[in-house]
Structure formats: C-alpha cells, structure tokens
C-alpha cells in the first residue's frame, strides 16, 4: 500500500472513531428524553410490570391530558395548564422589556460614552455574578412596597431587573463591533440619539437579539427559585407547579403523568432553540475581539 493510501486509510479510521464517539454522546444525552417520552405514553400497568426502556404495548395520551388538566377525561385536578399560562405571562414581557432596555444600555455604553461610563459598565457587570439568593430579601421588600408581591407582574419585574446585566453585556459587546463612522456620519446628517438607534443600530442587531431572547427565555422559563419565593397559589410558574406535581403524595404515584408534565414544561425552550439556535453562536462571538 502506498504512503498516500495509508494516509487516506488512517484519516478514514480517525474520522470513523470521531463519528462513533459523537454517536455515543448523542445516545447518552438523548436516552433520558427517550425514556421520558415512552414512559409518558404508557399506562401505569405497563410501567409497573415492564422495564424502564421497554416500548409501550398499548400507547395512550391520557397521561398527557391529565398532566395538562384536560376536562375531557374527567380529572379532578387542573394539571399544569394554568401555571403554563402564568409562565407565558411572565416570560414574554420580561424577555421583551429586558432585551429592549439592554439594547439601549449597550448602545449608550458603546456609542454615546459619558464620563465614568466604563466604571458604570464594570459595576453593572457585577450583576452577572451575583447569586440569586443574595437579592431575595431586598427584592421581596421592594415588591411589597410596590404592592405587587405574589403576582405575575412582580415576577416580570424581578426577571427584568436581574437580566439587565446580561442583556447589556450582550448588546454592548455586539455594538462595539459596529464602525463608529456610521454613527458619526448620522450625527453630521442631523440624526439624533433615538433616530440612530432605531434606523441604524437595531436593523443590524438581529443576531444578538436572538441570542438575548434565547438566553432570557431559557433563564426565565426554567427559573424555580424566584418562582417559589415571589409567587403564591394560582400565580406560580410552571416550574413550581411541576415540582408540586412530582412531589405530591398520593396512593398511586403516576410516573407517566409526571413525565408528560415535564415534557410539556420543556417544550417552549426547545422551540426557541430550534427556531433561533443558528443565531446563538454567531451572536455570542460577534464583537468578541473588540469587546
């Protein structure tokens, strides 16, 4: 065999090994999801008698209906439907508000610098490293003074404030990569602060906007600590309701319902990643050199 042929064979072997390793990782990470899905469509009789990875012999959607809280099967509990809606009411406005404010902050800190702007940015970055637990008591006091404690509006405020450090960081690092000449030329032509922001900066911000939306949606939707501390009863988000459902003591533990509820709770974040995931790495790396 020639030297070139040996090299080609070695390259193919190395590539095959890489593919096998990657396939093993895929199986490893997707196995829990596969088990959740097949468990969620099994009747309890099959769960008690079958193995963990056995396929359902009599698939049923009843656990999904019960987890959601459908009245069509005559269940007495409400499922997670109402709490799922609560999470939507919290996540959508919090993501939009924090993204918009973060965009304005990043625009100011990169293109309209003022005396002490760098020090202000450095202090703002501290918010990225503050643990959730540190702000629980001050935030609870603030929500009480504002009269929105235990409401979805209170959780919107909490997530908006806590996310501003991250959204500002994302947009600032992105905007430093945009040539200052564009802004200066617009100023010479008479464009003001907001006109430059709306007409120049935002139209080129699609990648970082998608990054921010993915980041904030994931953080807010999956949050448990703020939800359990700052909400009560019917205002709780879906993560708290899911925890209550799984830990509810009953005569018969319905694992199929628990699995169905967990998958339902994860669907929105999966949808966001599938819809906008291609912009995530591109947006995160934009401005990395200058930022």
C-alpha positions as protocol buffer text, in pm:
chain_id: "A"
residue {
  index: 1
  type: UNK
  ca { x: 0 y: 0 z: 0 }
}
residue {
  index: 2
  type: UNK
  ca { x: 135 y: 343 z: -95 }
}
residue {
  index: 3
  type: UNK
  ca { x: 207 y: 615 z: 156 }
}
residue {
  index: 4
  type: UNK
  ca { x: -86 y: 817 z: 20 }
}
residue {
  index: 5
  type: UNK
  ca { x: -316 y: 516 z: 55 }
}
residue {
  index: 6
  type: UNK
  ca { x: -204 y: 457 z: 414 }
}
residue {
  index: 7
  type: UNK
  ca { x: -268 y: 822 z: 494 }
}
residue {
  index: 8
  type: UNK
  ca { x: -614 y: 806 z: 344 }
}
residue {
  index: 9
  type: UNK
  ca { x: -693 y: 488 z: 539 }
}
residue {
  index: 10
  type: UNK
  ca { x: -570 y: 648 z: 864 }
}
residue {
  index: 11
  type: UNK
  ca { x: -782 y: 956 z: 800 }
}
residue {
  index: 12
  type: UNK
  ca { x: -1091 y: 746 z: 738 }
}
residue {
  index: 13
  type: UNK
  ca { x: -1025 y: 542 z: 1051 }
}
residue {
  index: 14
  type: UNK
  ca { x: -979 y: 858 z: 1260 }
}
residue {
  index: 15
  type: UNK
  ca { x: -1299 y: 1004 z: 1118 }
}
residue {
  index: 16
  type: UNK
  ca { x: -1489 y: 684 z: 1191 }
}
residue {
  index: 17
  type: UNK
  ca { x: -1367 y: 688 z: 1551 }
}
residue {
  index: 18
  type: UNK
  ca { x: -1481 y: 1050 z: 1588 }
}
residue {
  index: 19
  type: UNK
  ca { x: -1825 y: 963 z: 1450 }
}
residue {
  index: 20
  type: UNK
  ca { x: -1859 y: 666 z: 1684 }
}
residue {
  index: 21
  type: UNK
  ca { x: -1767 y: 880 z: 1986 }
}
residue {
  index: 22
  type: UNK
  ca { x: -2011 y: 1151 z: 1880 }
}
residue {
  index: 23
  type: UNK
  ca { x: -2284 y: 891 z: 1830 }
}
residue {
  index: 24
  type: UNK
  ca { x: -2223 y: 756 z: 2180 }
}
residue {
  index: 25
  type: UNK
  ca { x: -2256 y: 1107 z: 2322 }
}
residue {
  index: 26
  type: UNK
  ca { x: -2581 y: 1157 z: 2128 }
}
residue {
  index: 27
  type: UNK
  ca { x: -2724 y: 832 z: 2266 }
}
residue {
  index: 28
  type: UNK
  ca { x: -2607 y: 922 z: 2616 }
}
residue {
  index: 29
  type: UNK
  ca { x: -2774 y: 1263 z: 2616 }
}
residue {
  index: 30
  type: UNK
  ca { x: -3092 y: 1160 z: 2432 }
}
residue {
  index: 31
  type: UNK
  ca { x: -3156 y: 844 z: 2637 }
}
residue {
  index: 32
  type: UNK
  ca { x: -3330 y: 1030 z: 2924 }
}
residue {
  index: 33
  type: UNK
  ca { x: -3558 y: 1210 z: 2679 }
}
residue {
  index: 34
  type: UNK
  ca { x: -3641 y: 883 z: 2506 }
}
residue {
  index: 35
  type: UNK
  ca { x: -3728 y: 722 z: 2840 }
}
residue {
  index: 36
  type: UNK
  ca { x: -3943 y: 1020 z: 2936 }
}
residue {
  index: 37
  type: UNK
  ca { x: -4138 y: 1006 z: 2611 }
}
residue {
  index: 38
  type: UNK
  ca { x: -4210 y: 633 z: 2615 }
}
residue {
  index: 39
  type: UNK
  ca { x: -4297 y: 646 z: 2986 }
}
residue {
  index: 40
  type: UNK
  ca { x: -4539 y: 933 z: 2927 }
}
residue {
  index: 41
  type: UNK
  ca { x: -4746 y: 726 z: 2683 }
}
residue {
  index: 42
  type: UNK
  ca { x: -4753 y: 404 z: 2885 }
}
residue {
  index: 43
  type: UNK
  ca { x: -5045 y: 308 z: 3109 }
}
residue {
  index: 44
  type: UNK
  ca { x: -4946 y: 254 z: 3471 }
}
residue {
  index: 45
  type: UNK
  ca { x: -4998 y: -122 z: 3440 }
}
residue {
  index: 46
  type: UNK
  ca { x: -4713 y: -143 z: 3188 }
}
residue {
  index: 47
  type: UNK
  ca { x: -4487 y: 81 z: 3399 }
}
residue {
  index: 48
  type: UNK
  ca { x: -4528 y: -149 z: 3700 }
}
residue {
  index: 49
  type: UNK
  ca { x: -4461 y: -470 z: 3507 }
}
residue {
  index: 50
  type: UNK
  ca { x: -4226 y: -362 z: 3226 }
}
residue {
  index: 51
  type: UNK
  ca { x: -3869 y: -240 z: 3217 }
}
residue {
  index: 52
  type: UNK
  ca { x: -3757 y: 121 z: 3202 }
}
residue {
  index: 53
  type: UNK
  ca { x: -3674 y: 113 z: 2830 }
}
residue {
  index: 54
  type: UNK
  ca { x: -3946 y: -122 z: 2712 }
}
residue {
  index: 55
  type: UNK
  ca { x: -4168 y: 21 z: 2438 }
}
residue {
  index: 56
  type: UNK
  ca { x: -4537 y: 75 z: 2520 }
}
residue {
  index: 57
  type: UNK
  ca { x: -4765 y: -208 z: 2412 }
}
residue {
  index: 58
  type: UNK
  ca { x: -5083 y: -2 z: 2445 }
}
residue {
  index: 59
  type: UNK
  ca { x: -4987 y: 365 z: 2395 }
}
residue {
  index: 60
  type: UNK
  ca { x: -5220 y: 621 z: 2547 }
}
residue {
  index: 61
  type: UNK
  ca { x: -5242 y: 1003 z: 2557 }
}
residue {
  index: 62
  type: UNK
  ca { x: -5437 y: 1001 z: 2884 }
}
residue {
  index: 63
  type: UNK
  ca { x: -5129 y: 1093 z: 3094 }
}
residue {
  index: 64
  type: UNK
  ca { x: -5073 y: 1397 z: 2872 }
}
residue {
  index: 65
  type: UNK
  ca { x: -5433 y: 1507 z: 2905 }
}
residue {
  index: 66
  type: UNK
  ca { x: -5420 y: 1462 z: 3280 }
}
residue {
  index: 67
  type: UNK
  ca { x: -5088 y: 1645 z: 3309 }
}
residue {
  index: 68
  type: UNK
  ca { x: -5226 y: 1935 z: 3107 }
}
residue {
  index: 69
  type: UNK
  ca { x: -5551 y: 1938 z: 3301 }
}
residue {
  index: 70
  type: UNK
  ca { x: -5797 y: 1848 z: 3028 }
}
residue {
  index: 71
  type: UNK
  ca { x: -6157 y: 1819 z: 3141 }
}
residue {
  index: 72
  type: UNK
  ca { x: -6232 y: 1565 z: 2868 }
}
residue {
  index: 73
  type: UNK
  ca { x: -6113 y: 1276 z: 3083 }
}
residue {
  index: 74
  type: UNK
  ca { x: -6292 y: 1389 z: 3395 }
}
residue {
  index: 75
  type: UNK
  ca { x: -5991 y: 1452 z: 3616 }
}
residue {
  index: 76
  type: UNK
  ca { x: -6039 y: 1645 z: 3937 }
}
residue {
  index: 77
  type: UNK
  ca { x: -5711 y: 1837 z: 3932 }
}
residue {
  index: 78
  type: UNK
  ca { x: -5632 y: 2127 z: 3700 }
}
residue {
  index: 79
  type: UNK
  ca { x: -5297 y: 1997 z: 3581 }
}
residue {
  index: 80
  type: UNK
  ca { x: -5031 y: 2246 z: 3480 }
}
residue {
  index: 81
  type: UNK
  ca { x: -5233 y: 2434 z: 3217 }
}
residue {
  index: 82
  type: UNK
  ca { x: -5294 y: 2745 z: 3427 }
}
residue {
  index: 83
  type: UNK
  ca { x: -4934 y: 2755 z: 3551 }
}
residue {
  index: 84
  type: UNK
  ca { x: -4806 y: 2712 z: 3195 }
}
residue {
  index: 85
  type: UNK
  ca { x: -5003 y: 3022 z: 3101 }
}
residue {
  index: 86
  type: UNK
  ca { x: -4855 y: 3201 z: 3404 }
}
residue {
  index: 87
  type: UNK
  ca { x: -4505 y: 3129 z: 3275 }
}
residue {
  index: 88
  type: UNK
  ca { x: -4601 y: 3272 z: 2938 }
}
residue {
  index: 89
  type: UNK
  ca { x: -4734 y: 3585 z: 3107 }
}
residue {
  index: 90
  type: UNK
  ca { x: -4406 y: 3619 z: 3296 }
}
residue {
  index: 91
  type: UNK
  ca { x: -4157 y: 3519 z: 3028 }
}
residue {
  index: 92
  type: UNK
  ca { x: -4282 y: 3711 z: 2724 }
}
residue {
  index: 93
  type: UNK
  ca { x: -4294 y: 4063 z: 2877 }
}
residue {
  index: 94
  type: UNK
  ca { x: -3979 y: 4010 z: 3084 }
}
residue {
  index: 95
  type: UNK
  ca { x: -3783 y: 3897 z: 2777 }
}
residue {
  index: 96
  type: UNK
  ca { x: -3909 y: 4184 z: 2561 }
}
residue {
  index: 97
  type: UNK
  ca { x: -3851 y: 4454 z: 2824 }
}
residue {
  index: 98
  type: UNK
  ca { x: -3508 y: 4334 z: 2933 }
}
residue {
  index: 99
  type: UNK
  ca { x: -3399 y: 4294 z: 2569 }
}
residue {
  index: 100
  type: UNK
  ca { x: -3510 y: 4646 z: 2475 }
}
residue {
  index: 101
  type: UNK
  ca { x: -3351 y: 4808 z: 2780 }
}
residue {
  index: 102
  type: UNK
  ca { x: -3034 y: 4603 z: 2732 }
}
residue {
  index: 103
  type: UNK
  ca { x: -3016 y: 4720 z: 2370 }
}
residue {
  index: 104
  type: UNK
  ca { x: -3043 y: 5085 z: 2474 }
}
residue {
  index: 105
  type: UNK
  ca { x: -2785 y: 5037 z: 2751 }
}
residue {
  index: 106
  type: UNK
  ca { x: -2541 y: 4866 z: 2514 }
}
residue {
  index: 107
  type: UNK
  ca { x: -2595 y: 5140 z: 2258 }
}
residue {
  index: 108
  type: UNK
  ca { x: -2518 y: 5412 z: 2510 }
}
residue {
  index: 109
  type: UNK
  ca { x: -2214 y: 5237 z: 2660 }
}
residue {
  index: 110
  type: UNK
  ca { x: -2060 y: 5172 z: 2318 }
}
residue {
  index: 111
  type: UNK
  ca { x: -2152 y: 5473 z: 2104 }
}
residue {
  index: 112
  type: UNK
  ca { x: -2250 y: 5754 z: 2343 }
}
residue {
  index: 113
  type: UNK
  ca { x: -1990 y: 5718 z: 2615 }
}
residue {
  index: 114
  type: UNK
  ca { x: -2003 y: 5962 z: 2904 }
}
residue {
  index: 115
  type: UNK
  ca { x: -1768 y: 6038 z: 3192 }
}
residue {
  index: 116
  type: UNK
  ca { x: -1750 y: 5728 z: 3409 }
}
residue {
  index: 117
  type: UNK
  ca { x: -1925 y: 5506 z: 3154 }
}
residue {
  index: 118
  type: UNK
  ca { x: -1654 y: 5240 z: 3175 }
}
residue {
  index: 119
  type: UNK
  ca { x: -1679 y: 5233 z: 3555 }
}
residue {
  index: 120
  type: UNK
  ca { x: -2058 y: 5214 z: 3529 }
}
residue {
  index: 121
  type: UNK
  ca { x: -2030 y: 4921 z: 3288 }
}
residue {
  index: 122
  type: UNK
  ca { x: -1785 y: 4744 z: 3520 }
}
residue {
  index: 123
  type: UNK
  ca { x: -2025 y: 4782 z: 3815 }
}
residue {
  index: 124
  type: UNK
  ca { x: -2316 y: 4666 z: 3601 }
}
residue {
  index: 125
  type: UNK
  ca { x: -2122 y: 4352 z: 3514 }
}
residue {
  index: 126
  type: UNK
  ca { x: -2119 y: 4261 z: 3882 }
}
residue {
  index: 127
  type: UNK
  ca { x: -2485 y: 4175 z: 3832 }
}
residue {
  index: 128
  type: UNK
  ca { x: -2378 y: 3880 z: 3618 }
}
residue {
  index: 129
  type: UNK
  ca { x: -2201 y: 3725 z: 3917 }
}
residue {
  index: 130
  type: UNK
  ca { x: -2449 y: 3799 z: 4196 }
}
residue {
  index: 131
  type: UNK
  ca { x: -2615 y: 3473 z: 4313 }
}
residue {
  index: 132
  type: UNK
  ca { x: -2994 y: 3459 z: 4312 }
}
residue {
  index: 133
  type: UNK
  ca { x: -3004 y: 3414 z: 4688 }
}
residue {
  index: 134
  type: UNK
  ca { x: -2838 y: 3750 z: 4757 }
}
residue {
  index: 135
  type: UNK
  ca { x: -3127 y: 3955 z: 4618 }
}
residue {
  index: 136
  type: UNK
  ca { x: -3416 y: 3756 z: 4765 }
}
residue {
  index: 137
  type: UNK
  ca { x: -3474 y: 3970 z: 5074 }
}
residue {
  index: 138
  type: UNK
  ca { x: -3420 y: 4313 z: 4908 }
}
residue {
  index: 139
  type: UNK
  ca { x: -3640 y: 4213 z: 4617 }
}
residue {
  index: 140
  type: UNK
  ca { x: -3914 y: 4081 z: 4847 }
}
residue {
  index: 141
  type: UNK
  ca { x: -3908 y: 4414 z: 5032 }
}
residue {
  index: 142
  type: UNK
  ca { x: -3924 y: 4606 z: 4705 }
}
residue {
  index: 143
  type: UNK
  ca { x: -4215 y: 4402 z: 4571 }
}
residue {
  index: 144
  type: UNK
  ca { x: -4400 y: 4455 z: 4898 }
}
residue {
  index: 145
  type: UNK
  ca { x: -4352 y: 4833 z: 4881 }
}
residue {
  index: 146
  type: UNK
  ca { x: -4475 y: 4836 z: 4521 }
}
residue {
  index: 147
  type: UNK
  ca { x: -4777 y: 4624 z: 4611 }
}
residue {
  index: 148
  type: UNK
  ca { x: -4704 y: 4352 z: 4353 }
}
residue {
  index: 149
  type: UNK
  ca { x: -4577 y: 4078 z: 4583 }
}
residue {
  index: 150
  type: UNK
  ca { x: -4709 y: 3734 z: 4490 }
}
residue {
  index: 151
  type: UNK
  ca { x: -4820 y: 3843 z: 4142 }
}
residue {
  index: 152
  type: UNK
  ca { x: -4704 y: 3766 z: 3789 }
}
residue {
  index: 153
  type: UNK
  ca { x: -4622 y: 4137 z: 3748 }
}
residue {
  index: 154
  type: UNK
  ca { x: -4382 y: 4107 z: 4039 }
}
residue {
  index: 155
  type: UNK
  ca { x: -4202 y: 3818 z: 3874 }
}
residue {
  index: 156
  type: UNK
  ca { x: -4182 y: 4014 z: 3549 }
}
residue {
  index: 157
  type: UNK
  ca { x: -4005 y: 4293 z: 3738 }
}
residue {
  index: 158
  type: UNK
  ca { x: -3770 y: 4052 z: 3915 }
}
residue {
  index: 159
  type: UNK
  ca { x: -3659 y: 3879 z: 3596 }
}
residue {
  index: 160
  type: UNK
  ca { x: -3630 y: 4206 z: 3404 }
}
residue {
  index: 161
  type: UNK
  ca { x: -3404 y: 4363 z: 3666 }
}
residue {
  index: 162
  type: UNK
  ca { x: -3191 y: 4052 z: 3716 }
}
residue {
  index: 163
  type: UNK
  ca { x: -3146 y: 4002 z: 3342 }
}
residue {
  index: 164
  type: UNK
  ca { x: -3037 y: 4358 z: 3260 }
}
residue {
  index: 165
  type: UNK
  ca { x: -2670 y: 4292 z: 3338 }
}
residue {
  index: 166
  type: UNK
  ca { x: -2661 y: 4007 z: 3086 }
}
residue {
  index: 167
  type: UNK
  ca { x: -2859 y: 4180 z: 2812 }
}
residue {
  index: 168
  type: UNK
  ca { x: -2649 y: 4495 z: 2845 }
}
residue {
  index: 169
  type: UNK
  ca { x: -2330 y: 4290 z: 2821 }
}
residue {
  index: 170
  type: UNK
  ca { x: -2451 y: 4111 z: 2508 }
}
residue {
  index: 171
  type: UNK
  ca { x: -2554 y: 4428 z: 2324 }
}
residue {
  index: 172
  type: UNK
  ca { x: -2255 y: 4635 z: 2432 }
}
residue {
  index: 173
  type: UNK
  ca { x: -2010 y: 4373 z: 2306 }
}
residue {
  index: 174
  type: UNK
  ca { x: -2201 y: 4350 z: 1980 }
}
residue {
  index: 175
  type: UNK
  ca { x: -2226 y: 4724 z: 1921 }
}
residue {
  index: 176
  type: UNK
  ca { x: -1854 y: 4789 z: 1973 }
}
residue {
  index: 177
  type: UNK
  ca { x: -1801 y: 4589 z: 1654 }
}
residue {
  index: 178
  type: UNK
  ca { x: -2012 y: 4835 z: 1453 }
}
residue {
  index: 179
  type: UNK
  ca { x: -1795 y: 5112 z: 1300 }
}
residue {
  index: 180
  type: UNK
  ca { x: -1818 y: 5444 z: 1484 }
}
residue {
  index: 181
  type: UNK
  ca { x: -1810 y: 5616 z: 1145 }
}
residue {
  index: 182
  type: UNK
  ca { x: -2171 y: 5511 z: 1083 }
}
residue {
  index: 183
  type: UNK
  ca { x: -2288 y: 5683 z: 1399 }
}
residue {
  index: 184
  type: UNK
  ca { x: -2071 y: 5990 z: 1341 }
}
residue {
  index: 185
  type: UNK
  ca { x: -2197 y: 6024 z: 984 }
}
residue {
  index: 186
  type: UNK
  ca { x: -2556 y: 6004 z: 1108 }
}
residue {
  index: 187
  type: UNK
  ca { x: -2484 y: 6273 z: 1367 }
}
residue {
  index: 188
  type: UNK
  ca { x: -2342 y: 6502 z: 1098 }
}
residue {
  index: 189
  type: UNK
  ca { x: -2659 y: 6448 z: 892 }
}
residue {
  index: 190
  type: UNK
  ca { x: -2864 y: 6564 z: 1190 }
}
residue {
  index: 191
  type: UNK
  ca { x: -2985 y: 6230 z: 1327 }
}
residue {
  index: 192
  type: UNK
  ca { x: -3041 y: 6225 z: 1700 }
}
residue {
  index: 193
  type: UNK
  ca { x: -2998 y: 5962 z: 1969 }
}
residue {
  index: 194
  type: UNK
  ca { x: -3321 y: 5768 z: 1907 }
}
residue {
  index: 195
  type: UNK
  ca { x: -3318 y: 5800 z: 1527 }
}
residue {
  index: 196
  type: UNK
  ca { x: -2971 y: 5645 z: 1512 }
}
residue {
  index: 197
  type: UNK
  ca { x: -3081 y: 5370 z: 1749 }
}
residue {
  index: 198
  type: UNK
  ca { x: -3396 y: 5276 z: 1554 }
}
residue {
  index: 199
  type: UNK
  ca { x: -3264 y: 5328 z: 1199 }
}
residue {
  index: 200
  type: UNK
  ca { x: -2902 y: 5212 z: 1224 }
}
residue {
  index: 201
  type: UNK
  ca { x: -2835 y: 5003 z: 1531 }
}
residue {
  index: 202
  type: UNK
  ca { x: -3145 y: 4785 z: 1563 }
}
residue {
  index: 203
  type: UNK
  ca { x: -3164 y: 4678 z: 1195 }
}
residue {
  index: 204
  type: UNK
  ca { x: -2817 y: 4516 z: 1224 }
}
residue {
  index: 205
  type: UNK
  ca { x: -2885 y: 4364 z: 1567 }
}
residue {
  index: 206
  type: UNK
  ca { x: -3079 y: 4054 z: 1465 }
}
residue {
  index: 207
  type: UNK
  ca { x: -2809 y: 3801 z: 1571 }
}
residue {
  index: 208
  type: UNK
  ca { x: -2761 y: 3949 z: 1919 }
}
residue {
  index: 209
  type: UNK
  ca { x: -3134 y: 4000 z: 1964 }
}
residue {
  index: 210
  type: UNK
  ca { x: -3186 y: 3628 z: 1901 }
}
residue {
  index: 211
  type: UNK
  ca { x: -2904 y: 3544 z: 2145 }
}
residue {
  index: 212
  type: UNK
  ca { x: -3066 y: 3760 z: 2411 }
}
residue {
  index: 213
  type: UNK
  ca { x: -3410 y: 3613 z: 2351 }
}
residue {
  index: 214
  type: UNK
  ca { x: -3277 y: 3257 z: 2376 }
}
residue {
  index: 215
  type: UNK
  ca { x: -3077 y: 3337 z: 2689 }
}
residue {
  index: 216
  type: UNK
  ca { x: -3353 y: 3524 z: 2870 }
}
residue {
  index: 217
  type: UNK
  ca { x: -3627 y: 3282 z: 2769 }
}
residue {
  index: 218
  type: UNK
  ca { x: -3425 y: 2989 z: 2899 }
}
residue {
  index: 219
  type: UNK
  ca { x: -3330 y: 3161 z: 3223 }
}
residue {
  index: 220
  type: UNK
  ca { x: -3679 y: 3290 z: 3300 }
}
residue {
  index: 221
  type: UNK
  ca { x: -3880 y: 2988 z: 3189 }
}
residue {
  index: 222
  type: UNK
  ca { x: -3659 y: 2741 z: 3379 }
}
residue {
  index: 223
  type: UNK
  ca { x: -3634 y: 2954 z: 3693 }
}
residue {
  index: 224
  type: UNK
  ca { x: -3754 y: 2789 z: 4012 }
}
residue {
  index: 225
  type: UNK
  ca { x: -3609 y: 2994 z: 4298 }
}
residue {
  index: 226
  type: UNK
  ca { x: -3773 y: 3327 z: 4212 }
}
residue {
  index: 227
  type: UNK
  ca { x: -4095 y: 3150 z: 4125 }
}
residue {
  index: 228
  type: UNK
  ca { x: -4122 y: 2968 z: 4456 }
}
residue {
  index: 229
  type: UNK
  ca { x: -4020 y: 3276 z: 4659 }
}
residue {
  index: 230
  type: UNK
  ca { x: -4219 y: 3552 z: 4488 }
}
residue {
  index: 231
  type: UNK
  ca { x: -4539 y: 3377 z: 4380 }
}
residue {
  index: 232
  type: UNK
  ca { x: -4823 y: 3205 z: 4558 }
}
residue {
  index: 233
  type: UNK
  ca { x: -5109 y: 2976 z: 4464 }
}
residue {
  index: 234
  type: UNK
  ca { x: -5251 y: 3044 z: 4121 }
}
residue {
  index: 235
  type: UNK
  ca { x: -4972 y: 3288 z: 4022 }
}
residue {
  index: 236
  type: UNK
  ca { x: -4695 y: 3028 z: 4036 }
}
residue {
  index: 237
  type: UNK
  ca { x: -4497 y: 2950 z: 3718 }
}
residue {
  index: 238
  type: UNK
  ca { x: -4493 y: 2607 z: 3557 }
}
residue {
  index: 239
  type: UNK
  ca { x: -4162 y: 2501 z: 3718 }
}
residue {
  index: 240
  type: UNK
  ca { x: -4307 y: 2537 z: 4067 }
}
residue {
  index: 241
  type: UNK
  ca { x: -4626 y: 2360 z: 3963 }
}
residue {
  index: 242
  type: UNK
  ca { x: -4422 y: 2077 z: 3813 }
}
residue {
  index: 243
  type: UNK
  ca { x: -4229 y: 2038 z: 4136 }
}
residue {
  index: 244
  type: UNK
  ca { x: -4553 y: 2031 z: 4334 }
}
residue {
  index: 245
  type: UNK
  ca { x: -4700 y: 1773 z: 4096 }
}
residue {
  index: 246
  type: UNK
  ca { x: -4400 y: 1541 z: 4115 }
}
residue {
  index: 247
  type: UNK
  ca { x: -4373 y: 1567 z: 4494 }
}
residue {
  index: 248
  type: UNK
  ca { x: -4745 y: 1529 z: 4563 }
}
residue {
  index: 249
  type: UNK
  ca { x: -4804 y: 1231 z: 4786 }
}
residue {
  index: 250
  type: UNK
  ca { x: -5080 y: 1000 z: 4665 }
}
residue {
  index: 251
  type: UNK
  ca { x: -5180 y: 639 z: 4699 }
}
residue {
  index: 252
  type: UNK
  ca { x: -5065 y: 562 z: 4345 }
}
residue {
  index: 253
  type: UNK
  ca { x: -4767 y: 750 z: 4203 }
}
residue {
  index: 254
  type: UNK
  ca { x: -4841 y: 831 z: 3837 }
}
residue {
  index: 255
  type: UNK
  ca { x: -4499 y: 840 z: 3675 }
}
residue {
  index: 256
  type: UNK
  ca { x: -4649 y: 869 z: 3328 }
}
residue {
  index: 257
  type: UNK
  ca { x: -4827 y: 1191 z: 3424 }
}
residue {
  index: 258
  type: UNK
  ca { x: -4508 y: 1331 z: 3580 }
}
residue {
  index: 259
  type: UNK
  ca { x: -4309 y: 1259 z: 3265 }
}
residue {
  index: 260
  type: UNK
  ca { x: -4577 y: 1411 z: 3039 }
}
residue {
  index: 261
  type: UNK
  ca { x: -4587 y: 1725 z: 3254 }
}
residue {
  index: 262
  type: UNK
  ca { x: -4207 y: 1758 z: 3244 }
}
residue {
  index: 263
  type: UNK
  ca { x: -4204 y: 1733 z: 2864 }
}
residue {
  index: 264
  type: UNK
  ca { x: -4484 y: 1990 z: 2832 }
}
residue {
  index: 265
  type: UNK
  ca { x: -4290 y: 2228 z: 3057 }
}
residue {
  index: 266
  type: UNK
  ca { x: -3978 y: 2188 z: 2839 }
}
residue {
  index: 267
  type: UNK
  ca { x: -4147 y: 2242 z: 2501 }
}
residue {
  index: 268
  type: UNK
  ca { x: -4123 y: 2626 z: 2487 }
}
residue {
  index: 269
  type: UNK
  ca { x: -3746 y: 2640 z: 2544 }
}
residue {
  index: 270
  type: UNK
  ca { x: -3692 y: 2358 z: 2293 }
}
residue {
  index: 271
  type: UNK
  ca { x: -3899 y: 2551 z: 2040 }
}
residue {
  index: 272
  type: UNK
  ca { x: -3697 y: 2869 z: 2094 }
}
residue {
  index: 273
  type: UNK
  ca { x: -3369 y: 2683 z: 2040 }
}
residue {
  index: 274
  type: UNK
  ca { x: -3491 y: 2508 z: 1726 }
}
residue {
  index: 275
  type: UNK
  ca { x: -3634 y: 2830 z: 1582 }
}
residue {
  index: 276
  type: UNK
  ca { x: -3341 y: 3061 z: 1658 }
}
residue {
  index: 277
  type: UNK
  ca { x: -3050 y: 2838 z: 1755 }
}
residue {
  index: 278
  type: UNK
  ca { x: -2848 y: 2912 z: 1440 }
}
residue {
  index: 279
  type: UNK
  ca { x: -2805 y: 3272 z: 1556 }
}
residue {
  index: 280
  type: UNK
  ca { x: -2685 y: 3181 z: 1904 }
}
residue {
  index: 281
  type: UNK
  ca { x: -2313 y: 3114 z: 1848 }
}
residue {
  index: 282
  type: UNK
  ca { x: -2295 y: 3378 z: 1575 }
}
residue {
  index: 283
  type: UNK
  ca { x: -2433 y: 3644 z: 1806 }
}
residue {
  index: 284
  type: UNK
  ca { x: -2225 y: 3545 z: 2107 }
}
residue {
  index: 285
  type: UNK
  ca { x: -1899 y: 3563 z: 1912 }
}
residue {
  index: 286
  type: UNK
  ca { x: -1985 y: 3893 z: 1742 }
}
residue {
  index: 287
  type: UNK
  ca { x: -1781 y: 4171 z: 1898 }
}
residue {
  index: 288
  type: UNK
  ca { x: -1573 y: 3927 z: 2098 }
}
residue {
  index: 289
  type: UNK
  ca { x: -1242 y: 4075 z: 1980 }
}
residue {
  index: 290
  type: UNK
  ca { x: -1323 y: 4439 z: 2039 }
}
residue {
  index: 291
  type: UNK
  ca { x: -1547 y: 4377 z: 2342 }
}
